Coordinates of C-alpha atoms in Angstrom, one line a residue:
M235 CA 243.9 62.7 5.5
K236 CA 241.3 63.8 3.0
N237 CA 240.3 60.8 0.8
R238 CA 238.6 62.8 -2.0
I239 CA 240.5 65.6 -3.6
T240 CA 238.8 68.1 -6.0
V241 CA 241.0 69.2 -8.8
A242 CA 240.3 72.0 -11.3
L243 CA 242.0 72.2 -14.7
A244 CA 242.6 75.8 -15.8
G245 CA 244.4 77.1 -18.8
N246 CA 244.2 79.0 -22.1
P247 CA 242.1 77.6 -25.0
N248 CA 244.0 75.0 -27.0
S249 CA 246.6 74.6 -24.3
G250 CA 246.0 70.8 -23.9
K251 CA 243.4 70.8 -21.0
T252 CA 241.1 68.3 -22.7
T253 CA 243.9 66.0 -23.6
L254 CA 245.1 66.0 -20.0
F255 CA 241.6 65.6 -18.7
N256 CA 241.0 62.5 -20.9
N257 CA 244.4 61.0 -19.9
L258 CA 243.7 61.5 -16.2
T259 CA 240.1 60.3 -16.1
G260 CA 239.9 57.8 -19.0
M261 CA 236.3 56.6 -19.3
H262 CA 235.3 57.8 -15.8
Q263 CA 233.8 61.1 -17.0
H264 CA 230.5 62.7 -17.9
T265 CA 229.5 65.9 -19.6
G266 CA 226.8 68.4 -18.7
N267 CA 226.3 72.2 -18.4
W268 CA 227.3 74.6 -15.7
P269 CA 224.3 75.5 -13.5
G270 CA 222.4 78.3 -15.1
K271 CA 224.8 78.3 -18.1
T272 CA 225.0 76.6 -21.5
V273 CA 228.8 76.3 -21.5
E274 CA 229.8 72.7 -21.5
K275 CA 231.0 71.2 -18.2
K276 CA 233.2 68.1 -18.0
E277 CA 233.7 66.1 -14.8
G278 CA 235.6 62.9 -14.2
S279 CA 237.5 60.9 -11.5
F280 CA 240.5 58.7 -11.1
K281 CA 242.3 56.9 -8.3
Y282 CA 246.0 57.4 -7.4
K283 CA 247.8 56.1 -4.4
D284 CA 244.5 54.9 -2.8
R285 CA 243.1 58.4 -3.1
L286 CA 240.1 59.5 -5.2
F287 CA 240.5 62.6 -7.3
S288 CA 237.5 64.5 -8.8
V289 CA 238.5 66.5 -11.8
I290 CA 236.7 69.5 -13.2
D291 CA 237.7 70.7 -16.7
L292 CA 237.1 74.5 -16.5
P293 CA 236.4 76.4 -19.8
G294 CA 239.5 77.7 -21.6
I295 CA 240.2 81.3 -20.6
Y296 CA 243.0 83.8 -21.0
S297 CA 242.5 85.6 -17.6
L298 CA 240.2 85.7 -14.6
T299 CA 238.8 89.1 -15.4
P300 CA 235.1 88.3 -16.0
Y301 CA 234.6 89.7 -19.5
S302 CA 233.1 86.5 -21.0
V303 CA 230.8 83.8 -19.7
E304 CA 233.7 81.3 -19.7
E305 CA 235.8 83.6 -17.5
V306 CA 232.9 84.2 -15.1
I307 CA 232.4 80.4 -14.7
A308 CA 236.1 79.6 -14.2
R309 CA 236.6 82.5 -11.7
D310 CA 233.4 81.8 -9.7
Y311 CA 234.2 78.1 -9.5
I312 CA 237.7 78.7 -8.1
A313 CA 236.5 81.5 -5.8
E314 CA 233.3 79.9 -4.5
K315 CA 233.9 76.1 -4.7
N316 CA 237.5 76.4 -3.5
P317 CA 238.9 73.3 -5.2
D318 CA 241.7 71.6 -3.3
V319 CA 244.2 71.9 -6.1
V320 CA 244.3 73.8 -9.4
I321 CA 246.3 72.2 -12.3
N322 CA 247.4 75.1 -14.5
I323 CA 248.1 73.9 -18.0
V324 CA 250.6 76.2 -19.8
D325 CA 251.5 76.3 -23.5
A326 CA 255.3 76.4 -23.5
C327 CA 255.2 77.9 -27.0
N328 CA 253.7 81.1 -25.6
L329 CA 254.7 81.4 -22.0
E330 CA 254.1 85.1 -21.6
R331 CA 250.5 85.0 -22.5
N332 CA 249.8 81.8 -20.6
L333 CA 251.5 82.9 -17.4
Y334 CA 249.2 85.9 -17.1
L335 CA 246.5 83.5 -16.0
T336 CA 249.0 81.7 -13.7
V337 CA 249.8 84.9 -11.9
Q338 CA 246.1 85.6 -11.4
L339 CA 245.5 82.1 -10.0
I340 CA 248.4 82.5 -7.5
E341 CA 247.1 85.9 -6.5
M342 CA 243.8 84.2 -5.6
G343 CA 245.7 81.9 -3.3
A344 CA 245.0 78.8 -5.4
R345 CA 247.2 75.8 -4.9
V346 CA 248.7 75.7 -8.4
V347 CA 250.7 72.6 -9.5
E348 CA 251.9 70.2 -12.2
L349 CA 251.2 67.1 -11.6
L350 CA 250.1 63.7 -9.9
N351 CA 252.6 63.5 -7.0
A352 CA 252.4 67.3 -6.7
L353 CA 248.6 66.9 -6.3
C354 CA 249.0 64.7 -3.3
R355 CA 251.5 67.1 -1.7
A356 CA 249.6 70.3 -2.5
S357 CA 246.3 69.0 -1.1
K358 CA 248.0 68.7 2.3
Q359 CA 249.5 72.2 2.3
P360 CA 247.9 75.4 3.5
Q361 CA 246.4 77.7 0.9
N362 CA 249.0 79.8 -0.8
A363 CA 248.2 83.4 0.2
A364 CA 251.6 84.9 -0.5
K365 CA 251.9 88.2 -2.3
M366 CA 252.8 87.3 -5.9
L367 CA 254.3 90.6 -7.0
E368 CA 254.8 94.2 -6.1
Y369 CA 252.7 96.6 -8.0
H370 CA 253.3 100.3 -8.5
R371 CA 253.8 102.2 -5.3
E372 CA 250.5 104.0 -5.6
I373 CA 248.6 100.8 -6.3
E374 CA 250.3 99.0 -3.4
E375 CA 249.3 101.9 -1.0
H376 CA 245.7 101.7 -2.1
I377 CA 245.6 97.9 -1.8
V378 CA 246.7 98.3 1.8
D379 CA 244.0 101.0 2.4
I380 CA 241.3 98.9 0.8
V381 CA 242.4 95.8 2.8
Q382 CA 241.9 97.9 6.0
V383 CA 238.4 98.9 4.9
I384 CA 237.2 95.3 4.1
E385 CA 239.2 93.4 6.7
N386 CA 236.8 91.4 8.9
R387 CA 233.8 93.1 7.3
V388 CA 233.4 91.0 4.1
V389 CA 232.0 87.5 4.6
V390 CA 232.2 86.5 1.0
Y391 CA 235.4 85.0 -0.4
K392 CA 236.4 84.1 3.2
H393 CA 238.8 81.4 2.0
L394 CA 240.6 83.8 -0.4
P395 CA 243.3 86.4 0.4
T396 CA 241.8 89.8 1.4
R397 CA 244.5 91.3 -0.8
W398 CA 242.9 89.6 -3.8
V399 CA 239.5 91.1 -3.1
A400 CA 241.1 94.5 -2.7
L401 CA 242.8 94.1 -6.1
K402 CA 239.6 93.1 -7.8
L403 CA 237.9 96.2 -6.4
I404 CA 240.7 98.3 -7.8
E405 CA 240.2 96.7 -11.1
D406 CA 236.4 97.5 -10.8
D407 CA 235.5 93.8 -11.1
E408 CA 231.7 93.8 -11.6
E409 CA 231.2 90.3 -10.1
V410 CA 233.1 91.1 -6.9
I411 CA 231.2 94.5 -6.6
K412 CA 227.9 92.7 -6.8
D413 CA 228.9 90.3 -4.1
I414 CA 230.1 93.1 -1.8
L415 CA 226.8 94.9 -2.3
K416 CA 225.0 91.8 -0.9
Q417 CA 226.8 92.3 2.4
K418 CA 224.9 94.0 5.3
D419 CA 227.1 97.1 5.1
G420 CA 228.2 96.6 1.5
Q421 CA 227.1 100.1 0.3
E422 CA 229.2 101.7 3.0
I423 CA 232.2 99.6 2.2
L424 CA 232.0 100.3 -1.6
S425 CA 231.6 104.1 -0.9
K426 CA 234.9 104.1 1.0
V427 CA 236.5 101.9 -1.7
K428 CA 235.2 104.2 -4.5
R429 CA 236.8 107.2 -2.9
L430 CA 240.2 105.4 -2.8
Q431 CA 239.7 104.1 -6.3
K432 CA 238.8 107.6 -7.6
H433 CA 242.1 109.0 -6.3
L434 CA 243.9 106.1 -7.9
S435 CA 242.1 106.8 -11.2
Q436 CA 243.3 110.4 -11.1
V437 CA 246.9 109.2 -10.7
F438 CA 246.8 106.7 -13.6
G439 CA 244.0 108.2 -15.7
D440 CA 241.0 106.1 -16.6
S441 CA 243.0 102.9 -17.1
V442 CA 243.8 101.6 -13.6
D443 CA 243.1 98.0 -14.8
T444 CA 245.7 98.6 -17.6
A445 CA 248.3 99.6 -15.0
V446 CA 247.6 96.4 -13.1
A447 CA 247.8 94.3 -16.2
E448 CA 251.1 96.0 -17.2
S449 CA 252.5 95.2 -13.8
R450 CA 251.6 91.5 -14.2
Y451 CA 253.2 91.3 -17.6
G452 CA 256.2 93.2 -16.3
F453 CA 256.6 90.5 -13.7
I454 CA 256.2 87.8 -16.2
A455 CA 258.7 89.4 -18.6
G456 CA 261.3 89.5 -15.8
L457 CA 260.6 85.9 -14.9
L458 CA 261.1 84.7 -18.4
K459 CA 264.2 86.8 -18.9
E460 CA 265.7 84.9 -15.9
C461 CA 264.8 81.4 -17.0
L462 CA 263.9 81.3 -20.7
K463 CA 266.3 81.1 -23.6
K464 CA 264.9 81.8 -27.1
P465 CA 266.6 81.8 -30.5
P466 CA 267.4 85.2 -31.9
V467 CA 264.7 84.8 -34.6
D468 CA 261.5 82.9 -34.1
R469 CA 261.4 80.0 -36.6
V470 CA 258.5 79.6 -39.0
T471 CA 256.6 76.5 -37.9
M472 CA 254.8 74.0 -40.1
S473 CA 251.5 75.4 -38.9
D474 CA 252.5 78.8 -40.3
H475 CA 253.3 77.2 -43.7
I476 CA 250.0 75.4 -43.8
D477 CA 248.1 78.5 -42.7
R478 CA 249.5 80.5 -45.6
V479 CA 247.5 78.2 -47.8
V480 CA 244.4 77.3 -45.9
T481 CA 243.7 80.8 -44.6
H482 CA 244.6 82.5 -47.8
K483 CA 242.4 85.4 -48.8
Y484 CA 241.2 83.8 -52.0
L485 CA 241.9 80.1 -51.5
G486 CA 240.6 79.8 -47.9
I487 CA 236.9 79.5 -48.7
P488 CA 237.3 77.1 -51.7
I489 CA 239.5 74.9 -49.5
F490 CA 237.0 74.9 -46.7
L491 CA 234.2 73.9 -49.1
F492 CA 236.4 71.2 -50.5
V493 CA 237.1 69.8 -47.0
M494 CA 233.3 69.8 -46.2
W495 CA 232.5 68.1 -49.5
L496 CA 235.3 65.5 -48.9
M497 CA 233.9 64.9 -45.4
F498 CA 230.5 64.1 -46.8
Q499 CA 231.9 61.9 -49.6
V500 CA 234.1 59.9 -47.2
T501 CA 231.2 59.6 -44.7
F502 CA 228.8 58.0 -47.3
V503 CA 231.5 55.8 -48.9
L504 CA 232.5 54.3 -45.5
S505 CA 228.9 54.1 -44.1
K506 CA 227.3 52.4 -47.1
P507 CA 228.6 48.8 -46.4
L508 CA 227.7 49.2 -42.7
S509 CA 224.2 50.4 -43.6
K510 CA 223.7 47.4 -45.9
L511 CA 224.9 45.0 -43.3
I512 CA 222.4 46.4 -40.8
E513 CA 219.6 46.3 -43.4
A514 CA 220.4 42.7 -44.2
A515 CA 220.5 41.7 -40.5
F516 CA 217.1 43.2 -39.8
D517 CA 215.6 41.7 -43.0
W518 CA 216.8 38.3 -41.8
L519 CA 215.5 38.9 -38.3
G520 CA 212.2 40.1 -39.6
A521 CA 211.7 37.2 -41.9
T522 CA 212.7 34.7 -39.2
L523 CA 210.5 36.0 -36.5
G524 CA 207.6 36.7 -39.0
G525 CA 207.8 33.0 -40.1
L526 CA 207.4 31.8 -36.5
I527 CA 204.2 33.8 -36.0
K528 CA 201.2 32.1 -37.6
V529 CA 198.7 35.0 -37.3
G530 CA 199.0 37.0 -40.5
W531 CA 198.5 40.5 -39.3
L532 CA 200.6 40.0 -36.2
S533 CA 203.4 38.5 -38.3
S534 CA 203.3 41.5 -40.6
F535 CA 203.2 43.9 -37.7
V536 CA 206.3 42.4 -36.0
A537 CA 208.3 41.7 -39.2
N538 CA 207.5 44.9 -41.2
G539 CA 206.3 47.3 -38.5
I540 CA 208.5 46.8 -35.4
I541 CA 211.7 45.1 -36.8
G542 CA 211.5 46.8 -40.2
G543 CA 210.8 50.2 -38.7
V544 CA 213.7 49.9 -36.2
G545 CA 216.0 48.6 -38.9
S546 CA 215.1 51.6 -41.2
V547 CA 216.2 54.0 -38.5
L548 CA 219.3 52.2 -37.5
M549 CA 220.5 52.1 -41.1
F550 CA 221.4 55.7 -40.8
V551 CA 223.4 55.4 -37.5
P552 CA 226.7 54.7 -39.4
V553 CA 226.1 57.9 -41.5
I554 CA 225.4 60.1 -38.5
F555 CA 228.2 58.6 -36.4
L556 CA 230.8 59.0 -39.1
L557 CA 229.7 62.5 -39.8
F558 CA 230.0 63.6 -36.2
L559 CA 233.3 61.8 -35.9
A560 CA 234.7 63.6 -38.9
I561 CA 233.6 67.0 -37.5
A562 CA 235.2 66.1 -34.1
L563 CA 238.5 65.1 -35.8
L564 CA 238.6 68.4 -37.8
E565 CA 238.2 70.2 -34.5
D566 CA 240.9 68.1 -32.8
C567 CA 243.4 68.7 -35.6
G568 CA 242.9 72.5 -35.4
Y569 CA 241.1 73.1 -38.7
L570 CA 237.7 74.2 -37.3
S571 CA 239.4 77.3 -35.8
R572 CA 240.7 78.2 -39.3
A573 CA 237.2 77.7 -40.6
A574 CA 235.9 80.4 -38.2
F575 CA 238.8 82.6 -39.1
I576 CA 238.3 82.4 -42.9
M577 CA 234.5 82.9 -42.5
D578 CA 235.0 86.0 -40.4
R579 CA 235.0 88.4 -43.4
L580 CA 231.9 86.8 -44.8
M581 CA 230.2 86.8 -41.4
H582 CA 230.8 90.6 -41.1
K583 CA 228.8 91.1 -44.2
I584 CA 225.7 89.8 -42.3
G585 CA 226.6 91.8 -39.2
L586 CA 228.3 89.0 -37.3
H587 CA 231.9 87.8 -36.8
G588 CA 233.8 84.5 -37.1
K589 CA 232.9 83.4 -33.6
S590 CA 229.2 83.2 -34.6
F591 CA 230.2 80.7 -37.3
I592 CA 231.0 78.2 -34.6
P593 CA 227.4 77.9 -33.4
L594 CA 226.3 77.8 -37.0
L595 CA 228.7 74.9 -37.7
L596 CA 227.4 73.1 -34.6
G597 CA 224.0 73.5 -36.2
F598 CA 225.1 70.8 -38.7
G599 CA 225.2 68.4 -35.7
C600 CA 222.1 69.6 -33.9
N601 CA 220.3 73.0 -33.8
V602 CA 219.4 72.8 -30.1
P603 CA 223.0 72.8 -28.7
A604 CA 224.0 75.2 -31.5
I605 CA 221.4 77.7 -30.3
M606 CA 222.5 77.1 -26.7
A607 CA 226.1 77.8 -27.7
T608 CA 225.2 81.4 -28.7
R609 CA 225.3 82.2 -25.0
T610 CA 229.1 82.5 -25.4
L611 CA 228.6 85.5 -27.8
R612 CA 229.2 88.7 -25.8
N613 CA 226.3 90.9 -26.9
R614 CA 222.5 90.3 -27.2
R615 CA 222.4 91.5 -30.8
D616 CA 224.9 88.9 -32.0
R617 CA 223.1 86.2 -30.0
L618 CA 219.7 86.9 -31.4
L619 CA 220.9 87.3 -35.0
T620 CA 222.8 84.0 -34.8
I621 CA 219.8 82.2 -33.2
L622 CA 217.5 83.3 -36.1
I623 CA 219.7 81.9 -38.8
I624 CA 220.8 78.6 -37.1
P625 CA 217.6 76.7 -38.1
F626 CA 218.7 77.0 -41.7
M627 CA 221.7 74.8 -40.9
S628 CA 220.9 71.1 -41.8
C629 CA 221.1 69.3 -38.4
G630 CA 221.7 65.6 -37.9
A631 CA 218.0 65.0 -37.5
R632 CA 217.4 66.0 -41.1
L633 CA 220.2 63.8 -42.4
P634 CA 218.1 60.5 -42.4
V635 CA 215.5 62.4 -44.4
Y636 CA 218.1 63.7 -46.8
A637 CA 219.6 60.2 -47.1
L638 CA 216.2 58.6 -47.7
F639 CA 215.2 61.0 -50.5
S640 CA 218.6 61.0 -52.1
A641 CA 218.6 57.2 -52.1
A642 CA 215.1 57.0 -53.5
L643 CA 215.4 59.7 -56.1
F644 CA 219.0 59.6 -57.1
S645 CA 220.8 56.4 -58.0
R646 CA 224.2 58.1 -58.2
H647 CA 226.0 61.0 -56.7
Q648 CA 224.2 60.8 -53.4
G649 CA 227.1 62.5 -51.7
W650 CA 226.8 65.5 -54.1
V651 CA 223.1 65.8 -53.5
I652 CA 223.4 65.9 -49.7
F653 CA 226.4 68.2 -49.9
S654 CA 224.2 70.5 -52.1
L655 CA 221.4 70.5 -49.6
Y656 CA 223.8 71.4 -46.8
L657 CA 225.3 74.2 -48.9
L658 CA 221.9 75.5 -49.9
G659 CA 220.9 75.8 -46.2
L660 CA 224.1 77.8 -45.6
L661 CA 223.5 80.1 -48.5
I662 CA 219.9 80.8 -47.3
A663 CA 221.2 81.5 -43.8
I664 CA 223.6 84.1 -45.3
L665 CA 220.8 85.7 -47.3
T666 CA 218.6 85.8 -44.2
G667 CA 221.4 87.3 -42.2
L668 CA 221.9 90.0 -44.8
L669 CA 218.2 90.9 -44.7
L670 CA 218.0 91.0 -40.9
N671 CA 221.2 93.0 -40.6
R672 CA 219.8 95.7 -42.8
T673 CA 216.4 95.8 -41.2
I674 CA 215.8 94.6 -37.7
F675 CA 219.4 94.3 -36.4
K676 CA 221.0 97.4 -37.8
G677 CA 224.3 98.2 -36.1
V678 CA 228.0 97.5 -36.1
S679 CA 229.1 93.9 -35.2
S680 CA 231.6 93.4 -32.4
P681 CA 235.3 92.8 -33.1
F682 CA 236.6 89.3 -33.3
V683 CA 239.9 88.0 -32.0
M684 CA 240.6 84.3 -32.1
E685 CA 243.7 82.2 -31.5
L686 CA 244.7 79.7 -34.2
P687 CA 246.0 76.7 -32.4
P688 CA 248.9 74.7 -33.9
Y689 CA 247.9 71.8 -36.1
R690 CA 248.0 68.4 -34.3
L691 CA 247.5 64.9 -35.5
P692 CA 243.9 64.1 -34.6
T693 CA 243.1 61.1 -32.4
V694 CA 239.8 59.2 -32.0
R695 CA 240.2 59.5 -28.2
G696 CA 240.7 63.2 -28.3
A697 CA 237.7 63.6 -30.7
I698 CA 235.4 61.6 -28.5

């Protein structure tokens, strides 16, 4: 019996993967980046029935077609690392969209389950290589033909069904094609595959991948018809009612600015007594230790230099911690997605889209990970333009400086002053973007489609 089981969590964005990951692993987790990528990687572990489980939280994706960095990472991890079990998290409120990823996972032969006892059972079972669904007759015939071409000749993806590799070649999957070309006779294999694919393209036109996708959705629709009962009219949810206000054409941006202002005000009100407590503690410690040292210059160095200097820095820890916590809670409750949505129209004015606003917002925390987060943008133009305006976002490293000057120069309204500095940086970023968009980066910005998750009650554990 295998004592260590590797488990991958796969699912759509905002389907609850992170919540499940936190519940499974608790504090036994760490965060990093995927090798060669800047997309965040979460790993953790837990024990169940005397067995150790290593859990990998894959990026949220809608399918295994490698159009984005996240989809490439998730697909490559399952295809190359071959985890023992895949937990597929599905949003019951939108089964049709979520099950599309499920169908693709099963086509790969992944052991797909939900949940702990099933993990133990599935890890002992052979890999599921069963044919998930029947495609159009022409597609099925060409799958069989391609399987015959690549059978026993392709050494990559050895642990995956040959049918899946054939299907990916029919869909013109760039990543699989690259891997096939690395084979000794890869060019010869692809030449034969291309001839079969060309005939299939003539049958379906230029959208063979669309025909495959329609077959998957057709299977899902039939499955849901058999087992899902829905009310005749979809009810309007509380999230819908809230979104009518917070994403309103005219009210959305003022509400967003108010939320940001409120966040800064609450941060400084709550952090002020904690900062004073830290200041008083270090003043007492400095005076006590300084009094014990009889040498004047050494006493001053220890009391005012070392202890006083450290205390001056630590005074701002409550401010920074509460600010980051507030941003994390806004993300956990679902509001940050709305912020990207309402900023989409404004971002288009500077040649970007709402998704670029997320790295800009991360810039308020730290410019370095914000710039790294631009890797998730799909084209080079958007990445470069976003990178150039991120430094105008006031990152956490500037917050102590802002707080120091606002405390020294303004006896009142410190929250207003710092909020104004953050807002000024955002306005300068917009003006810089307008200038660059009309000069160096002329062109049409890419379209933006983003899911608005339902509102949830934020939790400290979820935010952390």
